[in-house]
Amino acid sequence: MAAVVAAAVVAVALTLALSPPMWIPTMAAVPVAVWLMAVLAVLVEVRPVLPPGSRYSQAAMISLSFVIALLLLWGFLPALIVQTVVAVLIFTGLHATAWRMAFNAAQWALALTAAHLVLIALDAPTTISGRDDAASAVGALLLAGLAWFVVSHILVTTTWALRIHVSWWRLCVRSLRYEMVVHGALLAFAPLLAMAASLSPVLVLLSAGPIYAVYRMARLSTERERVAMTDMLTGLPNRKGFQQVVNENIDRCADAGTKLAVLVLDLNRFATVNSALGHDVGDRLLQELGRRFERACDGSSRVAARIGGDEFAFLLAEITGEEDAKRQAVRVQAALADAVWLDEVSVDASGAIGVACYPEHGRDFDSLFKHADVAMSEAKSRDSGLAVYAPEFDHHSVERLGLLGDLRRALELPDPPGVELYYQPQIELSTGEVVGVEALLRYHHPTQGRIDPGELIAIAEHSAVMRILTYRVLDEAVGQLSRWRASGLRLRAAVNVSVRDLHAADFCEYLTDRLEHHGVPPEALQLEIIESALMADPRRVVATLTKLEALGVGLSLDDFGTGFSSMQHLRRLQVSEVKIDKSFVLAMNGDPDSVAIVRSIIDLGRALGLRVVAEGVEDERTWRHLLSLGCDLAQGWFHAKPMPAAELAAWLARYRPPAVMRAVRAVPEPAETR
């Protein structure tokens, strides 16, 4: 900026010294047309126009037609004076700093000097009113205008590129289209204005109409773009405006090798505020929070936006890494700490924030925003308030959607390729007898190989595929029970289902049909459902569970101990069995707290008349310990790993309960449990 200002001073001084003005008139001798054009140039810049949405472009100089016409008709000095006055006026209106005002005045002075040199080089006539010289004058004037535009555009984009450490070429091209349209129209009109001024001052007034039209079009375009990128309720950028700011900063980071983060914040219980206090109060809450977020993001490296409904987004530029992004996210979250008073009602606002960092979690706006939104959903589900994106959070990635589609197509076939049930034996601890199995899903993808069951369920559970999958698994498990019974095996099979399955109106009818079709008694089937999911909405499934109880199908609460069930729920939901979460069972050997939890669950099961199953039994010590505590059944790798139905039949033929099982109850209880 200092170099441009210094260069402008030298250039102007040399131009005035080497090619003095054609005349330096007294005030009284200045032609009326000059005064008129100077006044009109100032008037059209009373409200300056900035290119829409751009932080890094020069203002549109609507008075450019007057300046270039003055340059041709009356020389360099009058044009320079008017242009400098206009520059000061424009950037005063934009509340620019003194440095920027000086820079832009110098930038335009250098551009005008270039235009003047073009006119001198082409020996342009000083009037274009005559027929003989009109064509050459118009051509010279257009080339002079082009020189003005090129020099001005290069100077401003070069300065901004150095300032924000971004590619000069990218910045130059980004703002070129708008400025070419506006300045090109003004430069093209300059010859007509010069011709009008050389004939009569009245024609200058008439010529001001088209220039005003260009001004209005530029301003309306700017206003429409501003409205399109601004949230009208809070005044913050909307999604489109936020996307533009993020893209600008991504370009900057790509060139400078720096990092940034995108945050997505979703308010908690905002719908409750709307329902209880009305939408007007909800709007005022959003406005107040918008002001708080704007104050929290008061630097150029932090931007707040409202992207719709009760969601806000934030840009954190110039960060050092993920930990820095988390620290700044905590500061953003602190804006919600104080209650908001609305109509003498105190509203406590809170929200969950998801964080995605460039370049680790994405290299474009869409990826960063999507991953921040995924992290926000994870933070909500954990009730943790803040989460940084990790691939395992994303249940809807392109790869997972492709996997979901492949699974659906496989399930639509009569014999689903790659979809198979494995069975893990459940052993009665007191006798060592195999009394049942748990059916476990396995899926072998044709190209990706074995898919982790937990990942598969996470992909399918929020889609229509989950219902198809559950029904196929139930049909296969009940059919296998029928085949086992035909061969003399009397086993009970446990099948996992989801809450969404129990919400289906035809679930009980389908299950009844399959049991009757395969000739399997209902008591041979046990349905397992995750405790935490069932406890989240127990009322909606009571009717289904009542039908299942009447049918004779048992219900088991899986992962018991993690969902905070109450005894009231356990009795209302017709539960016949609880399965101790394997995290507690696996930790029994070294964690007294886990032992205490297991003991409490077993005692609770006894008190309520429920069968208690321990899963995750992997060694003899844990098995003995569970038996001493009175646990009913156990499953885990200590007895057998999950296996296909054919292997299970062979395993059962070889299996013999160890004789020591009958004597275990005489073993003293481990000291750490006394």
Short mmCIF file of C-alpha atoms in Angstrom, two decimals, residues 426-428 431 433-437 490-493 633:
data_model
loop_
_atom_site.label_atom_id
_atom_site.label_comp_id
_atom_site.label_asym_id
_atom_site.label_seq_id
_atom_site.Cartn_x
_atom_site.Cartn_y
_atom_site.Cartn_z
CA GLN A 426 -26.34 -69.87 26.09
CA ILE A 427 -25.33 -72.12 28.98
CA GLU A 428 -27.25 -72.69 32.18
CA THR A 431 -26.03 -77.51 35.12
CA GLU A 433 -26.56 -77.49 29.74
CA VAL A 434 -27.12 -75.60 26.51
CA VAL A 435 -30.65 -74.18 26.79
CA GLY A 436 -30.62 -71.61 24.02
CA VAL A 437 -28.71 -69.61 21.44
CA ARG A 490 -35.10 -78.32 21.72
CA LEU A 491 -33.44 -74.89 21.89
CA ARG A 492 -34.66 -71.37 22.52
CA ALA A 493 -33.37 -68.69 20.11
CA LEU A 633 -27.27 -68.16 32.09
#
